[in-house]
Every structure is written in C-alpha cells, then in structure tokens.
Amino acid sequence: TQLLEQSPQFLSIQEGENLTVYCNSSSVFSSLQWYRQEPGEGPVLLVTVVTGGEVKKLKRLTFQFGDARKDSSLHITAAQTGDTGLYLCAGEDTNDYKLSFGAGTTVTVRA
Amino acid sequence: NAGVMQNPRHLVRRRGQEARLRCSPMKGHSHVYWYRQLPEEGLKFMVYLQKENIIDESGMPKERFSAEFPKEGPSILRIQQVVRGDSAAYFCASSLGIQRTGELFFGEGSRLTVL
C-alpha cells in the first residue's frame, strides 16, 4: 500500500478566504483523485488528475498534479460555508486497482 | 436514484454478535469494493469482488471477516464475533469495470458500533 500524507489535518478559515490543502507521497501514481466527504455521507469524487503538471479547475477549486506525479494540491478561492467537509486524496497505481487514500483534511469554513 | 445503496446505515452490535452489511452497486456495475474508515483516518481497502468471485481480499482480516457478491442480490460484508475494534464506517464502492481514473462511486456507508 502506498502512503499518502495530507496536510494540514485540520483547517478553519473565514468565508471569503482562500485555502490550500496538500497531498504528498514518495510513490508515483498513474492518477490521483480528490474526494469530498460530508459527515454521515460517502466520499464524492471531485476530480481526477492524470498527467504530471496537470492543472484542473472546477469553479472555485483548482487541482494540481505534481510534475513527478507524487503530489497534488487543492486550492479553493473565496471559500464558502458549503465548502466545509473532509477532503481526501487517493492515488491509483498503474498496475493496481486499489485506491490508496490519505487521512484527509477537515476544512471548516466559518460564516 | 441509481446510486450505490448500502444498508443498514447504522448498526449496533454487542461483542460476539454478527454484523452483515449489504451493498447494491450502481445499475450495470459488476465490480464492488469494500473500504473501512476509522475516525480521522482515510479509507482502507478491504476487498474487491466481481460477481461470484473474490478478486482481492488482501485488505481484509483473515479471521471473522468474509465477503461475497452473488450472481443475484447485493454484495455482503460479514463480520463474525464482532469486537469493539470493528467499530467503523464501512463503505462500498462500485465501478463498471476495473476501477480506473474516477470510475469509482461510493455509497453512503454503514456505520457499525460494537458495544
């Protein structure tokens, strides 16, 4: 199992502020996915990044995959209270079908 | 709603009892994955099944845990003689084929509490 480390573990910000969460590994992944999970719910896929250096934008969310495909970041611009949740990154190995999940970053956006 | 359906959503068991968790994959999906999530931890892979076949159970404890995905009906994760350490949220996910690049869809989970 490949280890994915997410930082910070907890993040609390005011509505309107920006935030960045990180996902790092010593392993190379064929793709990396970001999920958001709300309390009592299952993870919901936000985005998949596949190519090293790739940047994907989803409204106020920007996802980046490192050049070496070992790390990724999620940046939220002008956070809203609806962005509150647990953000999980998950890496997929080329020869495997099991996703390796990070422990997640709990984001709280205060009104 | 044709999403992944899990039941029960919440289950309470006393030590030594059995827990059965069910998962109906999305319509047309024949690949099912079970993950376990402990508080403040990520999801840990347990088992990957296709219809009537266990493909990979490397993440599942050797004892007390078993999983099946019959030709008809839901996939079932069975935990015998539960212990307090089994308390967790168990998530099922399904995919159309072998999971690749974002094809995995999760259910809402079954939360097991062992008293």
PDB file of N, CA and C in Angstrom, chain A residues 9-10 31 33 35 37 40-43 45 48 50 86 88 92 94 96-99 101-103, chain B residues 9 33 35 37 40-43 45 48 55-56 58 91 98-102 104 106-108 111:
ATOM      1  N   GLN A   9      -3.995  18.685   8.718  1.00  0.00           N
ATOM      2  CA  GLN A   9      -5.033  17.732   9.100  1.00  0.00           C
ATOM      3  C   GLN A   9      -6.361  18.473   9.309  1.00  0.00           C
ATOM      4  N   PHE A  10      -6.268  19.675   9.880  1.00  0.00           N
ATOM      5  CA  PHE A  10      -7.455  20.496  10.106  1.00  0.00           C
ATOM      6  C   PHE A  10      -7.189  21.908   9.610  1.00  0.00           C
ATOM      7  N   SER A  31      -2.634   8.076 -11.492  1.00  0.00           N
ATOM      8  CA  SER A  31      -3.632   9.132 -11.403  1.00  0.00           C
ATOM      9  C   SER A  31      -3.867   9.439  -9.940  1.00  0.00           C
ATOM     10  N   GLN A  33      -6.886  11.244  -7.327  1.00  0.00           N
ATOM     11  CA  GLN A  33      -8.251  11.727  -7.245  1.00  0.00           C
ATOM     12  C   GLN A  33      -8.445  12.509  -5.957  1.00  0.00           C
ATOM     13  N   TYR A  35     -11.556  13.701  -3.343  1.00  0.00           N
ATOM     14  CA  TYR A  35     -12.931  13.490  -2.940  1.00  0.00           C
ATOM     15  C   TYR A  35     -13.283  14.472  -1.828  1.00  0.00           C
ATOM     16  N   GLN A  37     -15.971  14.547   1.429  1.00  0.00           N
ATOM     17  CA  GLN A  37     -16.887  13.722   2.217  1.00  0.00           C
ATOM     18  C   GLN A  37     -17.516  14.586   3.294  1.00  0.00           C
ATOM     19  N   GLY A  40     -21.465  11.755   7.782  1.00  0.00           N
ATOM     20  CA  GLY A  40     -22.545  10.802   7.576  1.00  0.00           C
ATOM     21  C   GLY A  40     -22.771  10.405   6.136  1.00  0.00           C
ATOM     22  N   GLU A  41     -21.890  10.835   5.254  1.00  0.00           N
ATOM     23  CA  GLU A  41     -22.053  10.526   3.836  1.00  0.00           C
ATOM     24  C   GLU A  41     -20.823   9.813   3.312  1.00  0.00           C
ATOM     25  N   GLY A  42     -20.935   9.309   2.083  1.00  0.00           N
ATOM     26  CA  GLY A  42     -19.793   8.695   1.442  1.00  0.00           C
ATOM     27  C   GLY A  42     -18.985   9.720   0.676  1.00  0.00           C
ATOM     28  N   PRO A  43     -17.751   9.389   0.318  1.00  0.00           N
ATOM     29  CA  PRO A  43     -16.919  10.311  -0.471  1.00  0.00           C
ATOM     30  C   PRO A  43     -17.515  10.534  -1.854  1.00  0.00           C
ATOM     31  N   LEU A  45     -16.515  12.041  -5.593  1.00  0.00           N
ATOM     32  CA  LEU A  45     -15.385  12.404  -6.423  1.00  0.00           C
ATOM     33  C   LEU A  45     -15.508  13.839  -6.930  1.00  0.00           C
ATOM     34  N   THR A  48     -10.245  13.982 -11.108  1.00  0.00           N
ATOM     35  CA  THR A  48      -9.137  13.052 -11.324  1.00  0.00           C
ATOM     36  C   THR A  48      -8.075  13.760 -12.147  1.00  0.00           C
ATOM     37  N   VAL A  50      -4.365  13.152 -14.110  1.00  0.00           N
ATOM     38  CA  VAL A  50      -3.677  12.012 -14.696  1.00  0.00           C
ATOM     39  C   VAL A  50      -2.262  12.357 -15.158  1.00  0.00           C
ATOM     40  N   LEU A  86     -14.641  17.032   4.637  1.00  0.00           N
ATOM     41  CA  LEU A  86     -13.373  16.298   4.689  1.00  0.00           C
ATOM     42  C   LEU A  86     -12.902  16.086   3.255  1.00  0.00           C
ATOM     43  N   LEU A  88     -10.345  14.330   0.773  1.00  0.00           N
ATOM     44  CA  LEU A  88      -9.496  13.144   0.708  1.00  0.00           C
ATOM     45  C   LEU A  88      -8.822  13.069  -0.649  1.00  0.00           C
ATOM     46  N   GLU A  92      -3.863   6.160  -7.408  1.00  0.00           N
ATOM     47  CA  GLU A  92      -4.043   4.893  -8.096  1.00  0.00           C
ATOM     48  C   GLU A  92      -2.738   4.489  -8.748  1.00  0.00           C
ATOM     49  N   THR A  94      -0.498   2.227 -11.369  1.00  0.00           N
ATOM     50  CA  THR A  94      -0.707   1.754 -12.736  1.00  0.00           C
ATOM     51  C   THR A  94      -1.124   0.296 -12.782  1.00  0.00           C
ATOM     52  N   ASP A  96      -2.413  -1.580 -10.369  1.00  0.00           N
ATOM     53  CA  ASP A  96      -3.271  -1.972  -9.270  1.00  0.00           C
ATOM     54  C   ASP A  96      -4.641  -1.343  -9.453  1.00  0.00           C
ATOM     55  N   TYR A  97      -5.589  -1.834  -8.763  1.00  0.00           N
ATOM     56  CA  TYR A  97      -6.928  -1.266  -8.852  1.00  0.00           C
ATOM     57  C   TYR A  97      -7.380  -0.726  -7.513  1.00  0.00           C
ATOM     58  N   LYS A  98      -6.499  -0.816  -6.524  1.00  0.00           N
ATOM     59  CA  LYS A  98      -6.882  -0.345  -5.208  1.00  0.00           C
ATOM     60  C   LYS A  98      -6.446   1.098  -5.055  1.00  0.00           C
ATOM     61  N   LEU A  99      -7.361   1.915  -4.629  1.00  0.00           N
ATOM     62  CA  LEU A  99      -7.009   3.283  -4.316  1.00  0.00           C
ATOM     63  C   LEU A  99      -6.353   3.340  -2.946  1.00  0.00           C
ATOM     64  N   PHE A 101      -5.761   5.867   0.009  1.00  0.00           N
ATOM     65  CA  PHE A 101      -6.299   7.141   0.481  1.00  0.00           C
ATOM     66  C   PHE A 101      -5.396   7.791   1.501  1.00  0.00           C
ATOM     67  N   GLY A 102      -5.354   9.129   1.463  1.00  0.00           N
ATOM     68  CA  GLY A 102      -4.768   9.875   2.554  1.00  0.00           C
ATOM     69  C   GLY A 102      -5.767   9.944   3.699  1.00  0.00           C
ATOM     70  N   ALA A 103      -5.306  10.439   4.845  1.00  0.00           N
ATOM     71  CA  ALA A 103      -6.173  10.516   6.030  1.00  0.00           C
ATOM     72  C   ALA A 103      -7.158  11.667   5.955  1.00  0.00           C
TER      73      ALA A 103
ATOM     74  N   ARG B   9     -27.743   1.715   7.388  1.00  0.00           N
ATOM     75  CA  ARG B   9     -26.888   2.893   7.524  1.00  0.00           C
ATOM     76  C   ARG B   9     -26.192   2.888   8.881  1.00  0.00           C
ATOM     77  N   TYR B  33     -16.190  -2.866  -4.348  1.00  0.00           N
ATOM     78  CA  TYR B  33     -15.048  -2.708  -3.449  1.00  0.00           C
ATOM     79  C   TYR B  33     -15.594  -2.331  -2.069  1.00  0.00           C
ATOM     80  N   TYR B  35     -14.412  -0.686   1.609  1.00  0.00           N
ATOM     81  CA  TYR B  35     -13.395   0.071   2.326  1.00  0.00           C
ATOM     82  C   TYR B  35     -13.867   0.292   3.753  1.00  0.00           C
ATOM     83  N   GLN B  37     -13.368   2.859   7.182  1.00  0.00           N
ATOM     84  CA  GLN B  37     -12.888   4.174   7.592  1.00  0.00           C
ATOM     85  C   GLN B  37     -13.024   4.305   9.096  1.00  0.00           C
ATOM     86  N   GLU B  40     -10.872  10.028  11.720  1.00  0.00           N
ATOM     87  CA  GLU B  40      -9.648  10.775  11.402  1.00  0.00           C
ATOM     88  C   GLU B  40      -8.634   9.918  10.650  1.00  0.00           C
ATOM     89  N   GLU B  41      -9.125   8.928   9.953  1.00  0.00           N
ATOM     90  CA  GLU B  41      -8.261   8.136   9.078  1.00  0.00           C
ATOM     91  C   GLU B  41      -8.879   8.065   7.700  1.00  0.00           C
ATOM     92  N   GLY B  42      -8.046   7.793   6.733  1.00  0.00           N
ATOM     93  CA  GLY B  42      -8.552   7.621   5.382  1.00  0.00           C
ATOM     94  C   GLY B  42      -9.220   6.280   5.228  1.00  0.00           C
ATOM     95  N   LEU B  43      -9.725   6.062   4.048  1.00  0.00           N
ATOM     96  CA  LEU B  43     -10.369   4.782   3.774  1.00  0.00           C
ATOM     97  C   LEU B  43      -9.311   3.717   3.487  1.00  0.00           C
ATOM     98  N   PHE B  45      -8.609  -0.033   2.003  1.00  0.00           N
ATOM     99  CA  PHE B  45      -9.147  -1.082   1.143  1.00  0.00           C
ATOM    100  C   PHE B  45      -9.281  -2.395   1.907  1.00  0.00           C
ATOM    101  N   TYR B  48     -12.049  -6.654  -2.977  1.00  0.00           N
ATOM    102  CA  TYR B  48     -12.559  -6.325  -4.312  1.00  0.00           C
ATOM    103  C   TYR B  48     -13.229  -7.582  -4.866  1.00  0.00           C
ATOM    104  N   ILE B  55     -11.812 -11.157  -6.010  1.00  0.00           N
ATOM    105  CA  ILE B  55     -10.622 -10.894  -6.809  1.00  0.00           C
ATOM    106  C   ILE B  55      -9.422 -10.621  -5.916  1.00  0.00           C
ATOM    107  N   ASP B  56      -9.645  -9.845  -4.876  1.00  0.00           N
ATOM    108  CA  ASP B  56      -8.541  -9.465  -3.988  1.00  0.00           C
ATOM    109  C   ASP B  56      -9.104  -9.205  -2.604  1.00  0.00           C
ATOM    110  N   SER B  58      -6.916  -8.901   0.065  1.00  0.00           N
ATOM    111  CA  SER B  58      -5.682  -8.671   0.808  1.00  0.00           C
ATOM    112  C   SER B  58      -5.836  -7.669   1.950  1.00  0.00           C
ATOM    113  N   PHE B  91     -17.593   1.409   3.826  1.00  0.00           N
ATOM    114  CA  PHE B  91     -18.077   1.962   2.575  1.00  0.00           C
ATOM    115  C   PHE B  91     -17.928   0.950   1.452  1.00  0.00           C
ATOM    116  N   ILE B  98     -12.830  -2.578 -14.158  1.00  0.00           N
ATOM    117  CA  ILE B  98     -11.748  -2.398 -13.195  1.00  0.00           C
ATOM    118  C   ILE B  98     -11.558  -0.898 -13.000  1.00  0.00           C
ATOM    119  N   GLN B  99     -11.541  -0.493 -11.730  1.00  0.00           N
ATOM    120  CA  GLN B  99     -11.566   0.936 -11.401  1.00  0.00           C
ATOM    121  C   GLN B  99     -10.371   1.665 -11.986  1.00  0.00           C
ATOM    122  N   ARG B 100     -10.656   2.635 -12.771  1.00  0.00           N
ATOM    123  CA  ARG B 100      -9.619   3.455 -13.383  1.00  0.00           C
ATOM    124  C   ARG B 100     -10.083   4.890 -13.430  1.00  0.00           C
ATOM    125  N   THR B 101      -9.198   5.764 -13.067  1.00  0.00           N
ATOM    126  CA  THR B 101      -9.377   7.210 -13.253  1.00  0.00           C
ATOM    127  C   THR B 101     -10.795   7.718 -13.032  1.00  0.00           C
ATOM    128  N   GLY B 102     -11.272   7.577 -11.839  1.00  0.00           N
ATOM    129  CA  GLY B 102     -12.502   8.267 -11.481  1.00  0.00           C
ATOM    130  C   GLY B 102     -13.774   7.519 -11.777  1.00  0.00           C
ATOM    131  N   LEU B 104     -15.024   5.221  -9.869  1.00  0.00           N
ATOM    132  CA  LEU B 104     -15.472   4.604  -8.631  1.00  0.00           C
ATOM    133  C   LEU B 104     -16.553   5.447  -7.969  1.00  0.00           C
ATOM    134  N   PHE B 106     -19.076   5.734  -4.608  1.00  0.00           N
ATOM    135  CA  PHE B 106     -19.228   5.260  -3.239  1.00  0.00           C
ATOM    136  C   PHE B 106     -20.671   5.344  -2.769  1.00  0.00           C
ATOM    137  N   GLY B 107     -21.029   4.413  -1.899  1.00  0.00           N
ATOM    138  CA  GLY B 107     -22.285   4.502  -1.176  1.00  0.00           C
ATOM    139  C   GLY B 107     -22.132   5.417   0.024  1.00  0.00           C
ATOM    140  N   GLU B 108     -23.201   5.549   0.796  1.00  0.00           N
ATOM    141  CA  GLU B 108     -23.186   6.446   1.942  1.00  0.00           C
ATOM    142  C   GLU B 108     -22.631   5.792   3.200  1.00  0.00           C
ATOM    143  N   ARG B 111     -22.470   2.398   9.295  1.00  0.00           N
ATOM    144  CA  ARG B 111     -21.698   2.682  10.493  1.00  0.00           C
ATOM    145  C   ARG B 111     -21.984   1.643  11.558  1.00  0.00           C
TER     146      ARG B 111
END
